[in-house]
Short mmCIF file of C-alpha atoms and ligand atoms in Angstrom, two decimals:
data_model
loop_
_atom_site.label_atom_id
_atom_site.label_comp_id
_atom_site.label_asym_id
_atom_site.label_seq_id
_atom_site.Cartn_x
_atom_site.Cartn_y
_atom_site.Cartn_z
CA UNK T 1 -13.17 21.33 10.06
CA UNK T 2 -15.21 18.59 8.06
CA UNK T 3 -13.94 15.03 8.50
CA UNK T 4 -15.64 11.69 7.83
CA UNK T 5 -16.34 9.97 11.46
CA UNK T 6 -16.80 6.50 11.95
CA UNK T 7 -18.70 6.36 15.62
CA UNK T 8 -19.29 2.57 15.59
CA UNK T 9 -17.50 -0.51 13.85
CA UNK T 10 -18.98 -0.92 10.54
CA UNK T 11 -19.53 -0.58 6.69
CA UNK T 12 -18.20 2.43 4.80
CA UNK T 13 -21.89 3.50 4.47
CA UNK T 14 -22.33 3.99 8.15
CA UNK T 15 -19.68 6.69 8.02
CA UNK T 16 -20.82 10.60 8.12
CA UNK T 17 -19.02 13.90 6.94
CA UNK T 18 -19.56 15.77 10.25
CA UNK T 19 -18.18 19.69 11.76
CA UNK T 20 -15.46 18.53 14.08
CA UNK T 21 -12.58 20.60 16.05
CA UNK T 22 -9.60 20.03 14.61
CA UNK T 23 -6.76 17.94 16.05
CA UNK T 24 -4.36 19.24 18.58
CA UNK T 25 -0.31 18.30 17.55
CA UNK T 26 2.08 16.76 20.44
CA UNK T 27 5.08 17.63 20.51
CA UNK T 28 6.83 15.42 18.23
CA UNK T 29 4.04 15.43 15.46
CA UNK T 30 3.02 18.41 13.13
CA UNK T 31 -0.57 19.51 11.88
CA UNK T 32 -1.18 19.20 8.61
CA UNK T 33 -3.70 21.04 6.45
CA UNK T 34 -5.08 18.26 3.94
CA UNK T 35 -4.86 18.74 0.23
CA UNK T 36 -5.76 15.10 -1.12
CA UNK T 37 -5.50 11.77 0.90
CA UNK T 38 -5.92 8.38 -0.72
CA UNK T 39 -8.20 5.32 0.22
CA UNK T 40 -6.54 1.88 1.19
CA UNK T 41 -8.38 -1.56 1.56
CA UNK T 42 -6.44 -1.09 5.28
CA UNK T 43 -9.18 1.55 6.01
CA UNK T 44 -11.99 -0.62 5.40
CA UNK T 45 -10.65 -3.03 7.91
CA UNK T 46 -9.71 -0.25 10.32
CA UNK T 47 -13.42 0.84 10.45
CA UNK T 48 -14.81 -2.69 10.90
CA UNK T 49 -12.44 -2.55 13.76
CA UNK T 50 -10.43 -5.49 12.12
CA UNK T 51 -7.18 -3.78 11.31
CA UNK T 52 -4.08 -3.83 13.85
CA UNK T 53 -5.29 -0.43 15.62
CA UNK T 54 -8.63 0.28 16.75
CA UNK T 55 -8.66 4.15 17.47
CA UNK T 56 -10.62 5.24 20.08
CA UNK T 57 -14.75 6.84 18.75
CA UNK T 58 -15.04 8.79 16.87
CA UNK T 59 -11.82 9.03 14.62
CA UNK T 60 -11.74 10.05 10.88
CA UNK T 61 -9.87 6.90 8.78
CA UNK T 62 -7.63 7.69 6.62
CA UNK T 63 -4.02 6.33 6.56
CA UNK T 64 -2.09 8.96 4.20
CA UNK T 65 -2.11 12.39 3.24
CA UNK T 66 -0.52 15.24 1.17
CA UNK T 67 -0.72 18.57 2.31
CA UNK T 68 0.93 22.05 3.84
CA UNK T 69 2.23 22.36 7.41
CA UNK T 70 0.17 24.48 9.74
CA UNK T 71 1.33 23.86 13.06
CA UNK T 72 4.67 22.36 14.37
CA UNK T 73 5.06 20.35 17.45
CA UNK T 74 7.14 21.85 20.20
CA UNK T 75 9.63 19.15 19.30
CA UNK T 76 9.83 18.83 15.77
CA UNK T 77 12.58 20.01 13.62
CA UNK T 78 12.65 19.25 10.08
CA UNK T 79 9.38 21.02 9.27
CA UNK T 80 7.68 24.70 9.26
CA UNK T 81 4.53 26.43 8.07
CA UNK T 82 3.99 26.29 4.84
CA UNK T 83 6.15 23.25 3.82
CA UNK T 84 4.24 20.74 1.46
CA UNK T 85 4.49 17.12 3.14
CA UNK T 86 3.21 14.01 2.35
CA UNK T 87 2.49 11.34 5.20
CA UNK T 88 1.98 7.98 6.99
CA UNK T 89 -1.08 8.61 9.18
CA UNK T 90 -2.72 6.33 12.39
CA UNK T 91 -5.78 7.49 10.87
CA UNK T 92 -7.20 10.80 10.61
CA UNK T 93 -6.78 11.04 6.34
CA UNK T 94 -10.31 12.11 5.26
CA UNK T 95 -10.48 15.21 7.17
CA UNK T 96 -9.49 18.84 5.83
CA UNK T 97 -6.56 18.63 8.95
CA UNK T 98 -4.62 15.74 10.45
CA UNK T 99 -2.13 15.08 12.59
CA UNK T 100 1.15 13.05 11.82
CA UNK T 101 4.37 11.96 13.70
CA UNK T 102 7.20 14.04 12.59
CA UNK T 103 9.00 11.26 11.55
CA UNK T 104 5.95 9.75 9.32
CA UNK T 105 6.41 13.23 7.46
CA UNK T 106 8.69 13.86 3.97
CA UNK T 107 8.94 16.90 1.78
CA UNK T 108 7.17 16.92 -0.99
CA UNK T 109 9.43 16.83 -4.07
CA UNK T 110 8.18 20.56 -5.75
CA UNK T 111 7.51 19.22 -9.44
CA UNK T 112 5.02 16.30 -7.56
CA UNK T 113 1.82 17.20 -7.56
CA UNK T 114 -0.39 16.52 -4.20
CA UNK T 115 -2.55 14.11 -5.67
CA UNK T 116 0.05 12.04 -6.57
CA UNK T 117 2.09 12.89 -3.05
CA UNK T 118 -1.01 11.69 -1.47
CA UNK T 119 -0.86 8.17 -3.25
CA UNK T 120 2.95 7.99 -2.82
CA UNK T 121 3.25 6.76 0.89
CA UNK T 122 1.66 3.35 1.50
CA UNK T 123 1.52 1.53 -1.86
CA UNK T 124 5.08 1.73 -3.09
CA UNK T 125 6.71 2.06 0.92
CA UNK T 126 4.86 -1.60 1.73
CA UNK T 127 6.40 -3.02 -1.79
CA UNK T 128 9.76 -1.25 -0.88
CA UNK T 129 10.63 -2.59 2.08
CA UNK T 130 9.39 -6.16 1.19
CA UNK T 131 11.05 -6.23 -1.74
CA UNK T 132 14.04 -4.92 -1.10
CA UNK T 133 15.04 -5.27 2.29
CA UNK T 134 13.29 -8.43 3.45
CA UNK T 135 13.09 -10.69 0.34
CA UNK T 136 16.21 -8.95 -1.02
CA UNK T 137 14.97 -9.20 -4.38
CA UNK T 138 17.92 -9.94 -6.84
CA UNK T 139 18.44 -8.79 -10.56
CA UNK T 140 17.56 -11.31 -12.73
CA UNK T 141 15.17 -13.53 -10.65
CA UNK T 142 11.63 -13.56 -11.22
CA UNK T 143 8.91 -11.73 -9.08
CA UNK T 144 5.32 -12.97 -9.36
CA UNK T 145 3.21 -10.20 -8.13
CA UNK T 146 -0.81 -11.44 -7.20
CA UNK T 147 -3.63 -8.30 -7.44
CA UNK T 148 -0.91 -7.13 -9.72
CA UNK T 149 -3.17 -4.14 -10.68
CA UNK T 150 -4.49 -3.35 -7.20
CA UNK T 151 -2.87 -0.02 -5.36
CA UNK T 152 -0.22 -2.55 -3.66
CA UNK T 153 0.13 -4.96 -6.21
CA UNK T 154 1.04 -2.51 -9.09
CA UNK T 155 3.66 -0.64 -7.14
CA UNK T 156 5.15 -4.30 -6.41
CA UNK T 157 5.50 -4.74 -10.55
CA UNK T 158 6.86 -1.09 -10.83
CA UNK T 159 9.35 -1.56 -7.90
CA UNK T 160 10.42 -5.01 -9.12
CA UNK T 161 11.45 -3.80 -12.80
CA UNK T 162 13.39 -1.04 -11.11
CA UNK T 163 15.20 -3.95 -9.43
CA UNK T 164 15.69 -5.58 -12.87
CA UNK T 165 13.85 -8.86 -12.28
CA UNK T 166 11.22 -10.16 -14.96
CA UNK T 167 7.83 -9.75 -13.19
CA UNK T 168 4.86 -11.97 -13.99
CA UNK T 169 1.30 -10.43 -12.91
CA UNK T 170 -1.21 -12.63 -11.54
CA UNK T 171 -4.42 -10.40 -11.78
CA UNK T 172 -8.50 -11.70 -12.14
CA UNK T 173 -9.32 -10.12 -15.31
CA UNK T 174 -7.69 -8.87 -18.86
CA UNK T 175 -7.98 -5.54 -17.76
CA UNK T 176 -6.34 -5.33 -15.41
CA UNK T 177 -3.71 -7.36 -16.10
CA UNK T 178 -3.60 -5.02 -19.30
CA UNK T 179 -2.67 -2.14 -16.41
CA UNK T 180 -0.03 -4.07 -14.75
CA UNK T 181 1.73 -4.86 -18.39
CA UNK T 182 1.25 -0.92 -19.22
CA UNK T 183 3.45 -0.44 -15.73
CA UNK T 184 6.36 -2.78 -16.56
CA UNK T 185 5.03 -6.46 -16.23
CA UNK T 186 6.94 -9.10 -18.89
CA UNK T 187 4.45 -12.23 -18.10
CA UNK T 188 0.48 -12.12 -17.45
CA UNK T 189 -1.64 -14.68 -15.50
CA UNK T 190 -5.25 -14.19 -15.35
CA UNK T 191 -5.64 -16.64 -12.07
CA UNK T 192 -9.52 -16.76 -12.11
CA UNK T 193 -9.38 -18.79 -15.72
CA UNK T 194 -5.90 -20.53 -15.42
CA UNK T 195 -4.16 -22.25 -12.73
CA UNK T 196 -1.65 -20.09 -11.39
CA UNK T 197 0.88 -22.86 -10.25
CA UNK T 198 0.70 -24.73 -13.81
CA UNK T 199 1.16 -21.21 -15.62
CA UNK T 200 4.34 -19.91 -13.34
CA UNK T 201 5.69 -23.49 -14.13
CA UNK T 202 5.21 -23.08 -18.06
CA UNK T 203 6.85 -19.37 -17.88
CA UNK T 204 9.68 -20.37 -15.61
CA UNK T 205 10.99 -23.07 -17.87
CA UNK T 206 9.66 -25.55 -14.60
CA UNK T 207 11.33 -23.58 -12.07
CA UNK T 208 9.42 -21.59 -10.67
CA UNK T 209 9.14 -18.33 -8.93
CA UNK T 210 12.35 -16.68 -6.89
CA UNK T 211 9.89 -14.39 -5.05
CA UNK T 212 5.88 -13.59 -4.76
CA UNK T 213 4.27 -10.53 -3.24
CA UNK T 214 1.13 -11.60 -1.82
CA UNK T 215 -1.32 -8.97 -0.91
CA UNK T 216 -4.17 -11.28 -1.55
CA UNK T 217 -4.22 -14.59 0.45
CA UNK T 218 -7.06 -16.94 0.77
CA UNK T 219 -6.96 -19.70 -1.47
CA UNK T 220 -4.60 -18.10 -3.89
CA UNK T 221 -1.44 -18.38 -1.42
CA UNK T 222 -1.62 -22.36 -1.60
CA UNK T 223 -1.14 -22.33 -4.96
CA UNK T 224 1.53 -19.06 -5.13
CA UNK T 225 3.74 -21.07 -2.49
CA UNK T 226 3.68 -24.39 -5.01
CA UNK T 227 4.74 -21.61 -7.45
CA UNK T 228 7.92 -20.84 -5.96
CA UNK T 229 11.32 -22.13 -7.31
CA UNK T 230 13.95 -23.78 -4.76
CA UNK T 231 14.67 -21.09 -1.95
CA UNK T 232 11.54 -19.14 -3.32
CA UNK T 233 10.80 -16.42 -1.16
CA UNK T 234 6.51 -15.16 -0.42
CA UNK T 235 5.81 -12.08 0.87
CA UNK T 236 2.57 -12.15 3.32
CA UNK T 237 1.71 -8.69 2.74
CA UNK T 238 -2.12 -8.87 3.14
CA UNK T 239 -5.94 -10.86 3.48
CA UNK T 240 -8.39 -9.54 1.24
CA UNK T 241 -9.36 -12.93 0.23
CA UNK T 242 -8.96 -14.57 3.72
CA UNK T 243 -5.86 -15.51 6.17
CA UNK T 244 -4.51 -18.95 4.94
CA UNK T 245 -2.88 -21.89 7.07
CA UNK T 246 1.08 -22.22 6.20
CA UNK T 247 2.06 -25.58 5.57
CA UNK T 248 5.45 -26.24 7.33
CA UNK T 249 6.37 -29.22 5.45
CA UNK T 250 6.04 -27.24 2.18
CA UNK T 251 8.56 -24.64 3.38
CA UNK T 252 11.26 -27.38 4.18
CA UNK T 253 10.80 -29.52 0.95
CA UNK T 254 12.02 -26.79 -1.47
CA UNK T 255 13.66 -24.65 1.35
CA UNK T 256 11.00 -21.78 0.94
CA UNK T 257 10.53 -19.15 3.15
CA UNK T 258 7.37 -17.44 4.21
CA UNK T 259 7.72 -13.61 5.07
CA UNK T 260 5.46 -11.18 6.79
CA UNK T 261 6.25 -7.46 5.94
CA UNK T 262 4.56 -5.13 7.85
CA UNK T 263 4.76 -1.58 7.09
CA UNK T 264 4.71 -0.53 10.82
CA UNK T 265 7.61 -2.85 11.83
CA UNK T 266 9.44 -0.39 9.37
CA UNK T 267 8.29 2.94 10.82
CA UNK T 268 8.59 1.50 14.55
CA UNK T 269 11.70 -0.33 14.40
CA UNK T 270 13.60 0.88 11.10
CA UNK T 271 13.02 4.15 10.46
CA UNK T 272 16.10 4.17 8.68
CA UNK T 273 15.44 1.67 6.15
CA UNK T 274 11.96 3.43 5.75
CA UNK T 275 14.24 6.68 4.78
CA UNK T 276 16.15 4.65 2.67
CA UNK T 277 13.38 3.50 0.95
CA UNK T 278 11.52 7.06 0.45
CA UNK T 279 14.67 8.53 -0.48
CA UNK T 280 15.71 5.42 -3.55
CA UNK T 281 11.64 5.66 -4.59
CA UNK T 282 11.41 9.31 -5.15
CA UNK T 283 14.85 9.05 -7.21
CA UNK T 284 12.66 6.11 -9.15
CA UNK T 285 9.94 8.18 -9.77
CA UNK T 286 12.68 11.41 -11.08
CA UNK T 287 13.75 8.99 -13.14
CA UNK T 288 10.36 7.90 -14.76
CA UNK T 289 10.68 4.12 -13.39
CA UNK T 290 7.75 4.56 -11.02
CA UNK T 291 4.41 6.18 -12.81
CA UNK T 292 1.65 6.12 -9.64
CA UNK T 293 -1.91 5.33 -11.58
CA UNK T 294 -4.57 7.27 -9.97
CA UNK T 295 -7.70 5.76 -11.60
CA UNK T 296 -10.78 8.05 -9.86
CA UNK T 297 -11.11 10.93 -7.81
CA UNK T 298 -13.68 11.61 -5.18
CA UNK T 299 -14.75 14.26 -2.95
CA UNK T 300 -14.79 14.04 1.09
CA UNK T 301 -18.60 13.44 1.16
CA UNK T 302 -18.09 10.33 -1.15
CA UNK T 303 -15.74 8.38 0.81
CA UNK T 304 -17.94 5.94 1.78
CA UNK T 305 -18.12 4.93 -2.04
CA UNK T 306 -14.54 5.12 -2.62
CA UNK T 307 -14.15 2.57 -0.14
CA UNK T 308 -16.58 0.34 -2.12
CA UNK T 309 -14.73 0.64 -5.00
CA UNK T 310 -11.57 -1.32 -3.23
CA UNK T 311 -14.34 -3.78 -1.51
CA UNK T 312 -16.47 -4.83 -4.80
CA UNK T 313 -12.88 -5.34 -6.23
CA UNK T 314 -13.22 -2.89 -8.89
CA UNK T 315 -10.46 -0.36 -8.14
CA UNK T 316 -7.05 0.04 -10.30
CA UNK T 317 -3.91 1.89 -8.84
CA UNK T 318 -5.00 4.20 -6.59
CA UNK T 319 -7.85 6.04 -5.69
CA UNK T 320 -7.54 10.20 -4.31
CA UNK T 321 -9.93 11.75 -1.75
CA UNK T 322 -9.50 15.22 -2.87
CA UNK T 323 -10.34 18.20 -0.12
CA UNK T 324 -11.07 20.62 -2.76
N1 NAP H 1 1.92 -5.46 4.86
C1 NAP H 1 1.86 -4.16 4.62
O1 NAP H 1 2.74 -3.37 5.01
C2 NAP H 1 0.70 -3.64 3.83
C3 NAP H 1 0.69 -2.31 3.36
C4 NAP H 1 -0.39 -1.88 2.59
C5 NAP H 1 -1.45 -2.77 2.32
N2 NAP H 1 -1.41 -4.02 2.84
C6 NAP H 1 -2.50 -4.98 2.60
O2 NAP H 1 -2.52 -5.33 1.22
C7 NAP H 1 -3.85 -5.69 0.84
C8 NAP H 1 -4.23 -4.94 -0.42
O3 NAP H 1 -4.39 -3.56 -0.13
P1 NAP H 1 -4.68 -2.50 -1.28
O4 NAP H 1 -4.92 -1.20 -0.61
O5 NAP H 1 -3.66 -2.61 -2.34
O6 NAP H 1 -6.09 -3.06 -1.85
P2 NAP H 1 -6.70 -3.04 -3.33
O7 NAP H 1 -6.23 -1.82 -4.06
O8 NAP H 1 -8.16 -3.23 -3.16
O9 NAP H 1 -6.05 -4.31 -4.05
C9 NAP H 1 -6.33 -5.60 -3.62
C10 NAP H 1 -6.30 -6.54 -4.82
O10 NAP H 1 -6.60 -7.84 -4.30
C11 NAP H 1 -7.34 -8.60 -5.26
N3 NAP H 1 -8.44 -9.30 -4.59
C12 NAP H 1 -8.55 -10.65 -4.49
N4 NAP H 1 -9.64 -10.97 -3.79
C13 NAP H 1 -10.26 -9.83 -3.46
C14 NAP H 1 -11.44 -9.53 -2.76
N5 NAP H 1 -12.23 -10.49 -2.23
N6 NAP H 1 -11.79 -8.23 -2.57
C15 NAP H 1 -11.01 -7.25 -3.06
N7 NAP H 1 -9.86 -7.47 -3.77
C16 NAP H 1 -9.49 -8.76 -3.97
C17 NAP H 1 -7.83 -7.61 -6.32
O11 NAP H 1 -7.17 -7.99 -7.52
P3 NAP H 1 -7.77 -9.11 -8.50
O12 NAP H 1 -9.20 -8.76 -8.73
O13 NAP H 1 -6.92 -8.95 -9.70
O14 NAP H 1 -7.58 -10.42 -7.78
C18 NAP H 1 -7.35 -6.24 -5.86
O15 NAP H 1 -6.80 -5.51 -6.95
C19 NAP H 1 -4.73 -5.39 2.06
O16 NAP H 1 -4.93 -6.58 2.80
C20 NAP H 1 -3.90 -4.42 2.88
O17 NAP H 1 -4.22 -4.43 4.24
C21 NAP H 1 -0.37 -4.46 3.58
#
C-alpha cells in the first residue's frame, strides 16, 4: 500500500509517499481500508516528535480516518467486512490502510459522506467532551471560543449553540471570523487589532466570560483568563502559540478554574462518555446544528502541504486527505 512515512523527527517536507506492507490487526482492533483521512495541527507535532506519543520509525501520521472494514480482529465484535467506519487513530491516517482499536471505531451514519466522516472524529469529540462534560457548559452562559475558525475552534462555536449559550469568536482576521459567524457565532473579536479582555468586558455588560475554549495558548491565555466572569471556567485544549504559565492567584481571586481536556483521557478512561458524545453529535449533525466546513482537499502525495496549511495559519475548518 502507499502511505506517507516520516523516518526521522521533522518538518512536513521531510515526509515521503513510499510502497509499504500494510498493517497487521490485533485482536481487539480492525483494518481499515482508507477512503479520506483529515490533517490535524496534532500531526505536525507528532512528526516533530513533540506530541504525547512518539511511534516507533517509520510510522505514517495521521490521527483519523473514514473508510470500509477489511479485516476484523479475532476479538472484535461490533464490526465486519464491508461496514463503513470512521475512526480515532494512534497514527497511521495517510495511508490507503490503517489500523484502529475496535473501540476507536463508529458506523458511519449511511446519508454521511466519507469526507465528511473523516473530519467528524477529532474536531467536534475534543469540543464535546470539554464542553459538555468537563466545563458543563450551561444554557444561557456565554462561551468565548479563541481560533474560533480553526478545525477545533469552529466545532467549539457549533457545539456551544447546540448547548444554547451565546458564543463570542475570538479569531485573527475578518475572515475568518466571518466563518465562525456563518457557523452560529452571536459576538466577533478580531484579537490581533483589539484587546480581547477589554472587548469580552464591553459584550458581557462587565462580566465577563462563563467559559473559554482555548486551543491556542501563548500570550492569548493571559488575557482569555482576565476575560472570564466569577467562577469562569478555561478549557486548556491546546499550544499552537506556546504553553503559558497559570497564575494561581488569578484562579482564587474570581474563583476560576483552569481545565485540561484531553481527548485520550476520554478514550482511555471514559469510553462511555466518548459514546455519549458520538452518539448526541451525530443526532446534532441529523438535525442540521453541526455543518463540518471542509475548506481544501488534497491528495496523499500532498500531505506535506496540507500540513503547511495548519502551520502558516491559513487553514479554515477542516482539511481532507482524500485516497482517491
Ligand atoms: N485537547 C484535545 O483533546 C485536543 C484535540 C484536538 C486538538 N487539540 C489541539 O488544539 C490545537 C488546535 O488544533 P487544530 O487541529 O484545530 O489546529 P488549526 O486548525 O490549525 O487551528 C488552530 C487555530 O489557532 C490559531 N493560531 C494562533 N496562533 C497560531 C499559530 N502560531 N499557528 C497556527 N495557528 C495559530 C489559528 O487561528 P487564528 O489565526 O484565528 O488565531 C488557527 O485557526 C492544537 O494544539 C491541537 O493539538 C487538542
Amino acid at each position: 500500500m502507499r502511505a506517507m512515512i516520516c523516518r526521522a523527527w521533522g518538518a512536513p517536507d521531510e515526509l515521503r509517499l513510499e510502497e509499504i506492507a500494510p498493517p497487521e490487526p490485533a485482536a481487539d482492533q480492525i483494518l481499515i481500508k482508507v477512503t479520506a483521512s483529515c490533517v490535524n495541527y496534532a500531526d505536525t507535532i507528532m512528526i516533530k516528535g513533540h506530541y504525547q506519543s512518539r511511534p516507533d520509525f517509520p510510522f505514517a501520521p495521521g490521527l483519523e480516518a473514514c473508510g470500509e472494514v477489511l479485516r476484523c480482529g479475532a476479538a472484535t465484535t461490533r464490526f465486519k467486512p464491508g461496514d463503513r467506519v470512521m475512526a480515532l487513530l494512534g497514527h497511521g491516517g495517510f495511508a490507503e490502510q490503517a489500523i484502529a482499536l475496535e473501540s476507536d471505531c463508529f458506523a458511519v451514519p449511511d446519508d454521511m459522506d466519507d469526507d465528511t466522516a473523516a473530519t467528524f472524529m477529532i474536531g467536534y469529540i475534543s469540543s464535546h467532551v470539554a464542553i459538555r462534560w468537563q466545563a458543563k457548559l450551561e444554557p444561557g452562559e456565554t462561551l468565548l471560543v479563541l481560533g474560533a475558525a480553526g478545525g477545533v475552534g469552529l466545532t467549539a462555536v457549533e457545539i456551544g449553540k447546540a448547548l444554547g449559550a451565546t458564543v463570542i469568536a475570538g479569531a485573527s482576521s475578518t475572515e475568518k471570523l466571518e466563518i465562525a459567524r456563518q457557523h452560529g457565532a452571536d459576538q466577533l473579536i478580531n484579537y490581533k487589532s483589539t484587546s480581547l479582555k477589554k472587548s469580552v468586558a464591553e459584550l458581557t455588560d462587565g462580566k465577563g466570560a462563563n467559559v473559554c475554549y482555548d486551543p491556542v495558548g501563548g500570550d492569548l491565555f493571559d488575557e482569555a483568563l482576565s476575560s472570564l466572569a466569577w467562577g469562569g471556567r478555561i478549557l486548556v485544549i491546546g499550544f499552537v502559540g506556546g504553553i503559558p504559565k497559570i497564575p494561581a492567584n488569578r484562579l482564587l481571586v474570581k474563583n476560576r478554574s483552569a481545565m485540561g481536556s484531553s481527548l485520550r483521557y476520554y478514550r482511555e478512561h471514559r469510553p462511555d462518555q466518548l459514546r455519549a458524545s458520538v452518539e448526541e453529535l451525530i443526532a446534532w449533525w441529523r438535525d442540521g446544528k453541526l455543518k463540518p466546513l471542509i475548506s481544501q482537499r488534497f491528495s496523499l502525495e500532498n500531505v506535506p502541504a496540507a500540513m503547511a496549511e495548519l502551520l502558516e495559519r491559513r487553514a479554515v475548518g477542516r482539511i481532507v486527505i482524500a485516497m482517491a
